[in-house]
Tab-separated table of C-alpha atoms in Angstrom:
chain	number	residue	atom	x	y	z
Q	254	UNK	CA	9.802	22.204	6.854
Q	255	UNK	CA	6.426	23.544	6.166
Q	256	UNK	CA	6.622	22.963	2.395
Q	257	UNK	CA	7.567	19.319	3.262
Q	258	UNK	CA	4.464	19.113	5.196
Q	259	UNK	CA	2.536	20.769	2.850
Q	260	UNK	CA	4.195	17.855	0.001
Q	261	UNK	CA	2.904	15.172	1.971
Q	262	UNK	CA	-0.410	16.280	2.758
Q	263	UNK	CA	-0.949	17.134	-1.703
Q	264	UNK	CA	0.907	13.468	-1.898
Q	265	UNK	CA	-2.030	11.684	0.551
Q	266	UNK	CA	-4.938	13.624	-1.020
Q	267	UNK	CA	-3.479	13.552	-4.545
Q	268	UNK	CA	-3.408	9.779	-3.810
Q	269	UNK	CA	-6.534	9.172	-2.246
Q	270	UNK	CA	-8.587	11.038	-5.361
Q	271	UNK	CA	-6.830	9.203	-8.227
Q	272	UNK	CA	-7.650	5.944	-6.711
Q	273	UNK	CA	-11.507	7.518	-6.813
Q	274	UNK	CA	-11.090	7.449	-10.704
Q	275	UNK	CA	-8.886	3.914	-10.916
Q	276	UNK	CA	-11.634	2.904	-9.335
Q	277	UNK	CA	-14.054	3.482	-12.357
Q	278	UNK	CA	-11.826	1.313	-14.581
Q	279	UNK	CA	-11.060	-1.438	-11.771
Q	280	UNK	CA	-7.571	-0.490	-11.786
Q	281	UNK	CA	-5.718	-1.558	-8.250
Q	282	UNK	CA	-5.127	1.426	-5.821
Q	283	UNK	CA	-1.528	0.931	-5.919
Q	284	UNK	CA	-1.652	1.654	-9.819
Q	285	UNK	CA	-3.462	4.983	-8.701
Q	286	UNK	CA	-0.981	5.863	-6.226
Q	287	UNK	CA	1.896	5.345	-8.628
Q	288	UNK	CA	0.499	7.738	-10.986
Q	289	UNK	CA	-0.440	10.179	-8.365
Q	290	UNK	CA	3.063	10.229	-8.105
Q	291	UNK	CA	4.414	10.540	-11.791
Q	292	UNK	CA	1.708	13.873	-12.022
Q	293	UNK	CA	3.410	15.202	-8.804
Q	294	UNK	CA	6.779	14.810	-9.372
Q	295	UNK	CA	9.743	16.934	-11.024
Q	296	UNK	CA	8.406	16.070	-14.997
Q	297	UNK	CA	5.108	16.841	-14.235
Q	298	UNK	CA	3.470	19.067	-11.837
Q	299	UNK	CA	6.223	19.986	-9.672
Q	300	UNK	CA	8.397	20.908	-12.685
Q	301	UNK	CA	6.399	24.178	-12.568
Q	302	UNK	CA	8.074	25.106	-9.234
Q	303	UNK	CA	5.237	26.228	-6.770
Q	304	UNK	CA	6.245	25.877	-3.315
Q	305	UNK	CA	3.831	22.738	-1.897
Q	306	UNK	CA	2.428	21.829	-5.375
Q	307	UNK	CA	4.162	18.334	-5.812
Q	308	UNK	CA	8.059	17.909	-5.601
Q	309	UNK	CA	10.042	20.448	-7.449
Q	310	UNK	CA	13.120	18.171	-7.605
Q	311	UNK	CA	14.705	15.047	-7.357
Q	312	UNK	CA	16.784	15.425	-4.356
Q	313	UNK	CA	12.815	16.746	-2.514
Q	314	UNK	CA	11.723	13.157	-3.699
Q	315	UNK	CA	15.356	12.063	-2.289
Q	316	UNK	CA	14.580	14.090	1.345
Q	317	UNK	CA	11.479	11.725	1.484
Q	318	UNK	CA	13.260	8.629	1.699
Q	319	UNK	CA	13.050	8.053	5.130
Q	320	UNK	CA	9.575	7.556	4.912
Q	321	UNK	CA	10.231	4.843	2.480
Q	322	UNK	CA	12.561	3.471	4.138
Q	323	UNK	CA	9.471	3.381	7.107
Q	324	UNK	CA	6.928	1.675	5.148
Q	325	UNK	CA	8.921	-0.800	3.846
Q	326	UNK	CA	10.112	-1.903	6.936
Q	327	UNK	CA	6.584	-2.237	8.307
Q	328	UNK	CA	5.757	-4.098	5.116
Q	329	UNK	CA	8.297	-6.540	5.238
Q	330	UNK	CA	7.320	-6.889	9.043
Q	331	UNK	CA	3.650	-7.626	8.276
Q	332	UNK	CA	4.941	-10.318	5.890
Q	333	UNK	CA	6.488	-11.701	8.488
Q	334	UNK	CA	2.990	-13.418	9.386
Q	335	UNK	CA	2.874	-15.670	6.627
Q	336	UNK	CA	5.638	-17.392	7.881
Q	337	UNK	CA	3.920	-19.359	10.813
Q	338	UNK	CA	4.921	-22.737	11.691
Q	339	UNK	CA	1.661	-24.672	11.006
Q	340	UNK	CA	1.611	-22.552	7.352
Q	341	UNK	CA	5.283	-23.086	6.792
Q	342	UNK	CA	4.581	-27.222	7.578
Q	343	UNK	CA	2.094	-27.574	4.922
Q	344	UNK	CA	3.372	-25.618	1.773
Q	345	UNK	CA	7.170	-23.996	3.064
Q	346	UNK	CA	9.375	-26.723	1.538
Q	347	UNK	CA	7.428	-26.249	-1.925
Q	348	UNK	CA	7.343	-22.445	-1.358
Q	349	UNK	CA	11.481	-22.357	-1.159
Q	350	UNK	CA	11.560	-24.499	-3.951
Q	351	UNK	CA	9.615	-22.333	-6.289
Q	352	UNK	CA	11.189	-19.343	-5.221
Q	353	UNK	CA	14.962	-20.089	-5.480
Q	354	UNK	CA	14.374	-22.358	-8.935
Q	355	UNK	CA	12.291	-19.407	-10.441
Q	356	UNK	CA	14.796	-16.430	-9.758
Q	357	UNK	CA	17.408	-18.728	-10.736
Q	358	UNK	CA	15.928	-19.150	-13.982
Q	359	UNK	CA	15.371	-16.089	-14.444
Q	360	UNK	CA	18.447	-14.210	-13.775
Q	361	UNK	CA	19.960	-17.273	-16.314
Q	362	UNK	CA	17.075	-16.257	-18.767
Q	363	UNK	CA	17.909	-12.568	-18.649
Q	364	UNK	CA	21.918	-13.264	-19.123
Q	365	UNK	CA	21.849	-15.482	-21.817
Q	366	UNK	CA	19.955	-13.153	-23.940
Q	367	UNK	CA	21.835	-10.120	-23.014
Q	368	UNK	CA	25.145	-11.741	-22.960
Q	369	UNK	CA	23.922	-12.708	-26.615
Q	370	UNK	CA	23.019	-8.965	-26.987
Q	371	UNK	CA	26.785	-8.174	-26.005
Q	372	UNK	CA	28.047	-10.681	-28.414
Q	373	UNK	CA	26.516	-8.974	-31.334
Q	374	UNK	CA	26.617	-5.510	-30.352
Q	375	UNK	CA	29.219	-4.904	-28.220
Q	376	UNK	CA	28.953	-1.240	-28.582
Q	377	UNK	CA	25.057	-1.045	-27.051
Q	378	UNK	CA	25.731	-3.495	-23.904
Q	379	UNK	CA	28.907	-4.585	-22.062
Q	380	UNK	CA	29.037	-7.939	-20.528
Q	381	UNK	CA	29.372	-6.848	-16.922
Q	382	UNK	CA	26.148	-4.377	-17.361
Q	383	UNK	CA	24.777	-7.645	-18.799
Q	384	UNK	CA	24.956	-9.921	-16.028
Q	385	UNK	CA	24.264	-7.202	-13.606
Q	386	UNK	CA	20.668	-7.147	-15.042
Q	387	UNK	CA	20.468	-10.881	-15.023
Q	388	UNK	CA	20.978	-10.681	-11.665
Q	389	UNK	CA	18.314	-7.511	-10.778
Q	390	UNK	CA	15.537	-9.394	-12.823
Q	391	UNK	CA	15.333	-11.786	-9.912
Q	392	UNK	CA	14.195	-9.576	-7.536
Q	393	UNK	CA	9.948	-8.821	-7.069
Q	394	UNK	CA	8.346	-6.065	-5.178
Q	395	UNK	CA	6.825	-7.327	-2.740
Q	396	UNK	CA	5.241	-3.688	-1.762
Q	397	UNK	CA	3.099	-3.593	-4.335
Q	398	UNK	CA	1.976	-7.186	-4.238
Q	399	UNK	CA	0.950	-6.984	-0.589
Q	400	UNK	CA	-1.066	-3.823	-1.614
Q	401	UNK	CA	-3.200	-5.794	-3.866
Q	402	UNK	CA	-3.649	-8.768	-1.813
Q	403	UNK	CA	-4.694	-6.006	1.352
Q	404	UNK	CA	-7.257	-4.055	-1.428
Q	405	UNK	CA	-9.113	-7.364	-2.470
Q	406	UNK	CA	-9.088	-9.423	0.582
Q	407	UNK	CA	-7.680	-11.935	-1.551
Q	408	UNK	CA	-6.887	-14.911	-0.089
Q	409	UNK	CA	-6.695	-19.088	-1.497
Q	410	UNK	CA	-3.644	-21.542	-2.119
Q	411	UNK	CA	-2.138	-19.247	-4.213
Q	412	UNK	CA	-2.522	-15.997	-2.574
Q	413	UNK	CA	-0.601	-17.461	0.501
Q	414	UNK	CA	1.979	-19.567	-1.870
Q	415	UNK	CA	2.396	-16.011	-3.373
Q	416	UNK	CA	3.603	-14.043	-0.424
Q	417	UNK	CA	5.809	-16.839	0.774
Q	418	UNK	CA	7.338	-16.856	-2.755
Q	419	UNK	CA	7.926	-12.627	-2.593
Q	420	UNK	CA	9.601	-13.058	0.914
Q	421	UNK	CA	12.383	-15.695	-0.304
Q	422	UNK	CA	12.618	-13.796	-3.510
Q	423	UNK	CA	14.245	-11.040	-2.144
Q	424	UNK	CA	16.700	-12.936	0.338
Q	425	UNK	CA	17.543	-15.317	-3.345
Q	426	UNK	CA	18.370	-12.379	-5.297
Q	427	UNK	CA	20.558	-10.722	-3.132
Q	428	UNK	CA	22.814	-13.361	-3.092
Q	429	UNK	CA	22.728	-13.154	-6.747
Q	430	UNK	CA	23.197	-9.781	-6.961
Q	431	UNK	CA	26.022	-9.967	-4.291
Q	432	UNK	CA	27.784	-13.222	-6.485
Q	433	UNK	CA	26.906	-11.013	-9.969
Q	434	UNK	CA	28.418	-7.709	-8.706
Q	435	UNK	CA	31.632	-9.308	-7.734
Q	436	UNK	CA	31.697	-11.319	-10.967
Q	437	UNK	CA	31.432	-8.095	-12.851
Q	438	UNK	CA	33.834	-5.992	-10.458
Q	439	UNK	CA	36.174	-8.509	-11.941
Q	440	UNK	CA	35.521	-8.018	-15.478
Q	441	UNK	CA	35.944	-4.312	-15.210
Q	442	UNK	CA	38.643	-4.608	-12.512
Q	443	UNK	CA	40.663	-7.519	-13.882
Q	444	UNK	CA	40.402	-9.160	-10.054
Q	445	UNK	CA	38.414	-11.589	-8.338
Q	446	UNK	CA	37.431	-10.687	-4.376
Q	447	UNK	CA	36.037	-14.030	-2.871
Q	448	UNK	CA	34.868	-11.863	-0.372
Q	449	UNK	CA	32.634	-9.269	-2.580
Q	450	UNK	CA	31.608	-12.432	-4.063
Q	451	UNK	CA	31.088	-15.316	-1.503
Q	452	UNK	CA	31.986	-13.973	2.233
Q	453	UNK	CA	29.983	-10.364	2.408
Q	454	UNK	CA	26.692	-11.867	0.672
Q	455	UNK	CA	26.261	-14.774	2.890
Q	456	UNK	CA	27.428	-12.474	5.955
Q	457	UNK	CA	24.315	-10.320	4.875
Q	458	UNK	CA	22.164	-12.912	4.965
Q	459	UNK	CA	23.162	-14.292	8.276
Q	460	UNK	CA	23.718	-11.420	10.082
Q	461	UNK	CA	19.976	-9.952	8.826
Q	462	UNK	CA	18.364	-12.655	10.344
Q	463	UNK	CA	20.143	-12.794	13.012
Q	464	UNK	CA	19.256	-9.157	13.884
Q	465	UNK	CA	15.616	-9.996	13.151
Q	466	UNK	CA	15.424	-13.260	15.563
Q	467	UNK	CA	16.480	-10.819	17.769
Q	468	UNK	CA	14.498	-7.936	17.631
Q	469	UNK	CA	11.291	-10.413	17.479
Q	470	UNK	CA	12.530	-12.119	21.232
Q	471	UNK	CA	12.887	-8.445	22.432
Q	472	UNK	CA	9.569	-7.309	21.311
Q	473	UNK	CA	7.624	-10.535	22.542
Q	474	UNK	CA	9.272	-9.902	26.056
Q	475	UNK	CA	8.286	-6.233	25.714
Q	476	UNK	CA	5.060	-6.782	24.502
Q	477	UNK	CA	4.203	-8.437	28.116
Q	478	UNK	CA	4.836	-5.500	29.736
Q	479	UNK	CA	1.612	-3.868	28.499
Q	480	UNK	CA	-1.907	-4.814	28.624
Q	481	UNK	CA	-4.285	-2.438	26.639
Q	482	UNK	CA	-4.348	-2.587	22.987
Q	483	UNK	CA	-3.648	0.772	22.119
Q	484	UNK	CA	0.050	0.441	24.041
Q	485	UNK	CA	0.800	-3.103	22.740
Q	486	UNK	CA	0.347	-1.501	18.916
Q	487	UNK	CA	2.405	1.461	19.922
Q	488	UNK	CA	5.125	-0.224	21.086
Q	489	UNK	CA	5.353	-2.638	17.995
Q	490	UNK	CA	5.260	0.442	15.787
Q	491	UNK	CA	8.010	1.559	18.055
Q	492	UNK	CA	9.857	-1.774	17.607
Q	493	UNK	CA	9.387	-1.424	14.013
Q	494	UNK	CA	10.540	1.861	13.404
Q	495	UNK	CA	13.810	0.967	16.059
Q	496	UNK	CA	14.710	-2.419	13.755
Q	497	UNK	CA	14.546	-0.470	10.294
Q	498	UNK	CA	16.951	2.169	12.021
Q	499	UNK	CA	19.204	-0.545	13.374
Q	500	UNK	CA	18.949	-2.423	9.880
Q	501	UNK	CA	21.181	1.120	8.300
Q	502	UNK	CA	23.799	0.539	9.975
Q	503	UNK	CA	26.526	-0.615	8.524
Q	504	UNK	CA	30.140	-1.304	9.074
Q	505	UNK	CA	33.646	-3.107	8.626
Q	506	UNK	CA	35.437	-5.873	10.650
Q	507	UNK	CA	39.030	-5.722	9.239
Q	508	UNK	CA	38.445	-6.164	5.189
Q	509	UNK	CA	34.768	-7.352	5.721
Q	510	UNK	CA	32.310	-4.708	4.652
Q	511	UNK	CA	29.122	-5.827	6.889
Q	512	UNK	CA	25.619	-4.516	6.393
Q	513	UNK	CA	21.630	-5.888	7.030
Q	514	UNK	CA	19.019	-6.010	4.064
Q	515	UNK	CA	15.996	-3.834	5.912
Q	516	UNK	CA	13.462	-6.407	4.333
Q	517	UNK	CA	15.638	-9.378	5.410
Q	518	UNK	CA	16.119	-7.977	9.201
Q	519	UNK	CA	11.826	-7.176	9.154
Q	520	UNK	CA	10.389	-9.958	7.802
Q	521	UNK	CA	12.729	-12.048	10.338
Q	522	UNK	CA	10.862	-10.179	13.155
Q	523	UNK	CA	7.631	-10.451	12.228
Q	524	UNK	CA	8.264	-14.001	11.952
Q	525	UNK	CA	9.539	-14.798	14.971
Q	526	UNK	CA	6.972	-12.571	16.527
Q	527	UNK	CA	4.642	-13.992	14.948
Q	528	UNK	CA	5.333	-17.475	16.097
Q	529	UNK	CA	5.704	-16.903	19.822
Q	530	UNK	CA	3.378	-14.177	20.287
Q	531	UNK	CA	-0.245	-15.660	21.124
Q	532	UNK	CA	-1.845	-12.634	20.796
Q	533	UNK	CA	0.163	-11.413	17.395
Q	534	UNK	CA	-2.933	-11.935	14.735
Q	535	UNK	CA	-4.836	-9.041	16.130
Q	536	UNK	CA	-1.723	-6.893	16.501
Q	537	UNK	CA	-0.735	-7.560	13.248
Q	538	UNK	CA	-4.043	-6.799	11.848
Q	539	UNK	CA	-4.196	-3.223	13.941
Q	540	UNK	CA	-0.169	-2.511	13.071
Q	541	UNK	CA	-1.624	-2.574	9.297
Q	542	UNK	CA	-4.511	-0.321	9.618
Q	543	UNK	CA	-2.196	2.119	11.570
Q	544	UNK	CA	0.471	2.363	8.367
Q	545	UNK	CA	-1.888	2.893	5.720
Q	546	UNK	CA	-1.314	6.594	5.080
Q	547	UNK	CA	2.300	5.227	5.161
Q	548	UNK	CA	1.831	2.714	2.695
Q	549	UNK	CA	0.167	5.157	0.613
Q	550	UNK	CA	2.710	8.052	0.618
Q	551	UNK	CA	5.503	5.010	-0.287
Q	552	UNK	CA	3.675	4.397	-3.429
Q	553	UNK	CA	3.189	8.084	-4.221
Q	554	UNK	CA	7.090	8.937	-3.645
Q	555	UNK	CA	8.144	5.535	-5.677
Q	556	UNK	CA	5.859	7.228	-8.129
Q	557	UNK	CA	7.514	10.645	-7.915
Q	558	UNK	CA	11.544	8.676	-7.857
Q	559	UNK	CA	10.298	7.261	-11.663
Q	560	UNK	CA	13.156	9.623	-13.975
Q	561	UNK	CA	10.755	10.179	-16.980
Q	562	UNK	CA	14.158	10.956	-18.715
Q	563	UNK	CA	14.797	7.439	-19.825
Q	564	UNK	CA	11.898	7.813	-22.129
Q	565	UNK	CA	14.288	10.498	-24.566
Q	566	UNK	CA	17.382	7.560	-24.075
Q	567	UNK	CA	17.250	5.209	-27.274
Q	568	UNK	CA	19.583	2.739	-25.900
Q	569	UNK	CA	18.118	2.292	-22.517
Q	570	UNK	CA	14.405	2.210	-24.100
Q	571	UNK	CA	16.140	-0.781	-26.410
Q	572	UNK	CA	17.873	-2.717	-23.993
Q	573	UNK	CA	14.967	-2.313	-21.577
Q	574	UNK	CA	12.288	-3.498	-23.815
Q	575	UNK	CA	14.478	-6.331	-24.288
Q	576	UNK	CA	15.203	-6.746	-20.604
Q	577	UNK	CA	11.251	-6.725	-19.579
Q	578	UNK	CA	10.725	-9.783	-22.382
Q	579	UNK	CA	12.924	-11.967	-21.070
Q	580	UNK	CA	12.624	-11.539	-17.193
Q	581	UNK	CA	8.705	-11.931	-18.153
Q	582	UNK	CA	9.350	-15.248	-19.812
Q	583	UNK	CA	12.141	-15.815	-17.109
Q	584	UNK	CA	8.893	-15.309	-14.291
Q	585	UNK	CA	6.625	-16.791	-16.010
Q	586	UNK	CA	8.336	-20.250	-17.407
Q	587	UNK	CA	10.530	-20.166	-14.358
Q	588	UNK	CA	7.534	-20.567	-11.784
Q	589	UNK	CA	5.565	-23.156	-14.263
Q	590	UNK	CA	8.057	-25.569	-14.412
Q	591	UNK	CA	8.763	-25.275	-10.543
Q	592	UNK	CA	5.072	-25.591	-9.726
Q	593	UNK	CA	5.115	-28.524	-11.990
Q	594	UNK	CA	8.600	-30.021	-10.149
Q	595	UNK	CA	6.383	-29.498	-6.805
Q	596	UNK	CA	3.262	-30.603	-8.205
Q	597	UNK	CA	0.987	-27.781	-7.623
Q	598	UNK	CA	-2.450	-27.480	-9.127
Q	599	UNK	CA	-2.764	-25.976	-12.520
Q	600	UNK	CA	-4.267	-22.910	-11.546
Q	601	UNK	CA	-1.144	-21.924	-9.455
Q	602	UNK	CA	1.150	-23.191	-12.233
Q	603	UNK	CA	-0.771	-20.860	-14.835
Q	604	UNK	CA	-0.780	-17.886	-12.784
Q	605	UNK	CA	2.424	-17.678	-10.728
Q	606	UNK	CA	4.568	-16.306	-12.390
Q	607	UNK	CA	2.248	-13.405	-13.680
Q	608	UNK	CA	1.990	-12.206	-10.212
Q	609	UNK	CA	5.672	-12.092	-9.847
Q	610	UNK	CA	6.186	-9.504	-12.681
Q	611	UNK	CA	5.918	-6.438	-10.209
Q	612	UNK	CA	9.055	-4.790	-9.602
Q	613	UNK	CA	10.105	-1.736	-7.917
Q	614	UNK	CA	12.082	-0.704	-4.599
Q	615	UNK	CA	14.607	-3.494	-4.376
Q	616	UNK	CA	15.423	-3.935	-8.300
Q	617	UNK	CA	16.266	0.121	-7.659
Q	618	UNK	CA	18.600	-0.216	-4.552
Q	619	UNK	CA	20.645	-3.183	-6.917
Q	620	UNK	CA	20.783	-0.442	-9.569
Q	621	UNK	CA	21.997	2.305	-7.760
Q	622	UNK	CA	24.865	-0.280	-6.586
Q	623	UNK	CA	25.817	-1.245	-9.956
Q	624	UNK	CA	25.743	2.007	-11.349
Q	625	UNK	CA	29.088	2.591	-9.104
Q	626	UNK	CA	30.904	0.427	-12.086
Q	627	UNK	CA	32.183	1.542	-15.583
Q	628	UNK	CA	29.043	1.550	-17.823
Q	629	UNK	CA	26.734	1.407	-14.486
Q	630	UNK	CA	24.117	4.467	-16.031
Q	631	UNK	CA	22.911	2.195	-18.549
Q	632	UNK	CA	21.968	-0.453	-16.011
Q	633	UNK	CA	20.675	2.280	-13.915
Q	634	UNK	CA	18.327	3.573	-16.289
Q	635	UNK	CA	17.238	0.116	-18.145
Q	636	UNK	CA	15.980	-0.823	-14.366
Q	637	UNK	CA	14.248	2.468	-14.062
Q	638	UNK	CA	12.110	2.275	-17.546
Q	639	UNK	CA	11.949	-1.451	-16.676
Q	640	UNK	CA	10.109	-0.202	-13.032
Q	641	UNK	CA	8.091	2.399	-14.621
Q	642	UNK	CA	6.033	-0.426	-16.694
Q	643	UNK	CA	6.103	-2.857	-14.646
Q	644	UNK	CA	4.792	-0.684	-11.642
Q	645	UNK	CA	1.916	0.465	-13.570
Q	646	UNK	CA	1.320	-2.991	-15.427
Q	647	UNK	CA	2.054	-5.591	-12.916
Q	648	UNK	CA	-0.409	-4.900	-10.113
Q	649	UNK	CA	-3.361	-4.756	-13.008
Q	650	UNK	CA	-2.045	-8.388	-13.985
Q	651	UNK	CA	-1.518	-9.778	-10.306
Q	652	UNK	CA	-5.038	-8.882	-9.725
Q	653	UNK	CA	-6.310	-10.605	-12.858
Q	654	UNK	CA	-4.197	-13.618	-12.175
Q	655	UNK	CA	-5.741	-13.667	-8.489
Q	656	UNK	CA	-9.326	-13.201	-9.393
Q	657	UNK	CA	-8.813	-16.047	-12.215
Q	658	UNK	CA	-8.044	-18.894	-9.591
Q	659	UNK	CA	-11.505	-16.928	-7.872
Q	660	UNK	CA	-9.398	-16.066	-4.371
Q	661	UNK	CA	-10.511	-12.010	-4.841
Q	662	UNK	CA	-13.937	-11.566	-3.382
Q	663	UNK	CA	-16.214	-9.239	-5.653
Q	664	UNK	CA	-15.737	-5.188	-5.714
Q	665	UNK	CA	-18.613	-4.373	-3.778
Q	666	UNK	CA	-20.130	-0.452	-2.966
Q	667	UNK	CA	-20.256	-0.515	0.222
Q	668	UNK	CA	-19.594	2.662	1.832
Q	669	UNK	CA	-17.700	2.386	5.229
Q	670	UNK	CA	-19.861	5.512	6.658
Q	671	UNK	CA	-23.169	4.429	5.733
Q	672	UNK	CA	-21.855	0.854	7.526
Q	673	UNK	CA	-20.875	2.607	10.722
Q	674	UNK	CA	-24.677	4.674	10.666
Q	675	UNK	CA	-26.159	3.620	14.014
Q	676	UNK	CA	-29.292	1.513	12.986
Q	677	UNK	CA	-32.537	1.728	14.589
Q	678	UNK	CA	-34.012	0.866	17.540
């Protein structure tokens, strides 16, 4: 226990101190705190075995999953808030558009060149590996991009178009995934389950936010209860924590294997929190100063879960190269021609897709599932070199595209302890 501790008080600091030198070369914090973790984990640092310095393994980095699993919830939960009705009114129609038209282009993108890739040499990629990937490319991180927006007070038309974009991302490529992983069970299998394919995906999707319409009723009624700031936040953290744990569970109903996507289940809270609770701004706000050392050891431990070992794997490095190009076009021509289709401005349609490139925590839970088939390593490890540059490119080039369209306000020095100095009298 105490060398956990000791872990996660090197993984804050470590953090905290490489974002001091980021800083210099106006790198995002999240890039810093991704590194932090690459220097701390089993290839680096913690490769030399001392008790507390860094983790000395992968299944340490495993152990620290529940807080992961934590600040994800509480991220998808604070996304939540862009979904308000009078937001949702203005752009939501266009936002739904642009996200399910973009990740269906890309996952098409992605398969048609590696089913191509197949076609020529079988021997590197088999066709069921191939559209598994087509499938993962669709997926963004929203994690990191909510980082960035947070550091930069960024905020504009496409800032909020952005976020609303992430959020049906993710609920748009798990039904692909879901539809691509039964299509290649069947390849490898010889069989076709409509209900790996059609039934359990939707029932994923419905029953997530169903849980989350729930959970957002129960906490508005609890919220009532309680009067003083300080109780109201701590029993939305509570509600938080209680909806990712409820969110795990998983189980069958006669053939049906049922289950809840965490950022499906908190993102449907928030939302509907959001939208009844009058007071839910300011909690929202205080919630997210509360989970910053949380958000920060997530990035750290995604940092530490990168397996350096894919580097050495001349396949995987191939295939993956290949895989970044054409989800990056995918992204990128994907969200211009559906920002043209809804008739956005030009700045959003040159910039979109850009910020969509980030990819991390989701794109890894689809790879771990896939890996479960004949041929599923190579998947496995093209996502992970895929999420090693893209987690320490794509912030750099979602800031860039955010402070072209002039919706990041200026790095200033300002130093919070010199701001809190009492003045004088």
């Amino acid at each position: 226990m105490e060398t956990y501790l000791i872990c996660i008080a090197v993984a804050l600091i470590g953090g905290l101190m490489l974002s001091r030198l980021t800083k210099l070369v106006h790198l995002p914090t999240v890039t810093a705190y991704l590194i932090a973790g690459l220097l701390l984990g089993p290839f680096c640092l913690g490769a030399l075995n001392l008790p507390g310095l860094g983790f000395n393994s992968p299944s340490q980095v495993e152990g620290m999953s529940i807080l992961t699993q934590t600040a994800l919830g509480f991220i998808a939960f604070t996304m939540g808030n862009e979904f308000r009705l009078s937001q949702l009114r203005a752009t939501g129609a266009k936002a739904i558009t642009i996200g399910i038209l973009q990740a269906v282009i890309t996952t098409v993108l992605v398969d048609i060149v590696l089913i191509a890739l197949h076609l020529c040499f079988p021997q590197v990629i088999s066709l069921p590996c191939a559209i598994l990937l087509g499938a993962i490319a669709s997926a963004t991180a929203p994690a990191a991009t909510l980082m960035v927006v947070r550091q930069y007070k960024a905020d504009g038309p496409l800032t909020r178009l952005l976020l609303l974009v992430v959020a049906i991302d993710d609920a748009v490529g798990l039904l692909l995934f879901s539809v691509s992983f039964g299509v290649a069970s069947a390849l490898s299998q010889g069989q076709v389950s409509l209900l790996a394919v059609v039934a359990e995906p939707l029932l994923e999707i419905v029953l997530s936010l169903g849980l989350g319409a729930v959970m957002g009723f129960l906490l508005n009624w609890v919220e009532q209860f309680f009067h003083s700031r300080s109780k109201r936040m701590t029993i939305s953290v509570a509600f938080v924590l209680l909806t990712v744990g409820l969110s795990m569970v998983k189980f069958t109903v006669g053939p049906v294997h049922c289950g809840f996507s965490l950022l499906l289940v908190c993102m449907m809270t928030g939302t509907v929190f959001c939208n009844i609770c009058s007071t839910s701004e300011e909690l929202m706000e205080r919630v997210e100063r509360w989970t910053t050392p949380v958000n920060v050891l997530f990035f750290v431990i995604s940092g530490a879960e990168l397996d350096l070992n894919v580097l050495v794997n001349p396949t995987a490095l191939l295939v993956g190269v290949i895989y970044i190009l054409a989800r990056s076009a995918g992204k990128y021509f994907g969200s211009n021609l559906s920002c043209r289709l809804t008739a956005q401005s030009k700045p959003i349609t040159d910039n979109l897709g850009i910020t969509l490139l980030p990819q991390a925590g989701v794109a890894l839970g689809m790879a771990l599932t896939a890996s479960s088939l004949p041929g599923g390593d190579l998947t496995r490890n093209v996502v992970l070199f895929a999420v090693l540059v893209y987690e320490l490119v794509g912030p750099a080039l979602t800031k860039r595209s955010l402070l072209a369209v002039g919706e990041i306000r200026p790095e200033g020095r300002t130093s919070a302890r010199k701001h809190n100095e009492p003045k004088d009298r």
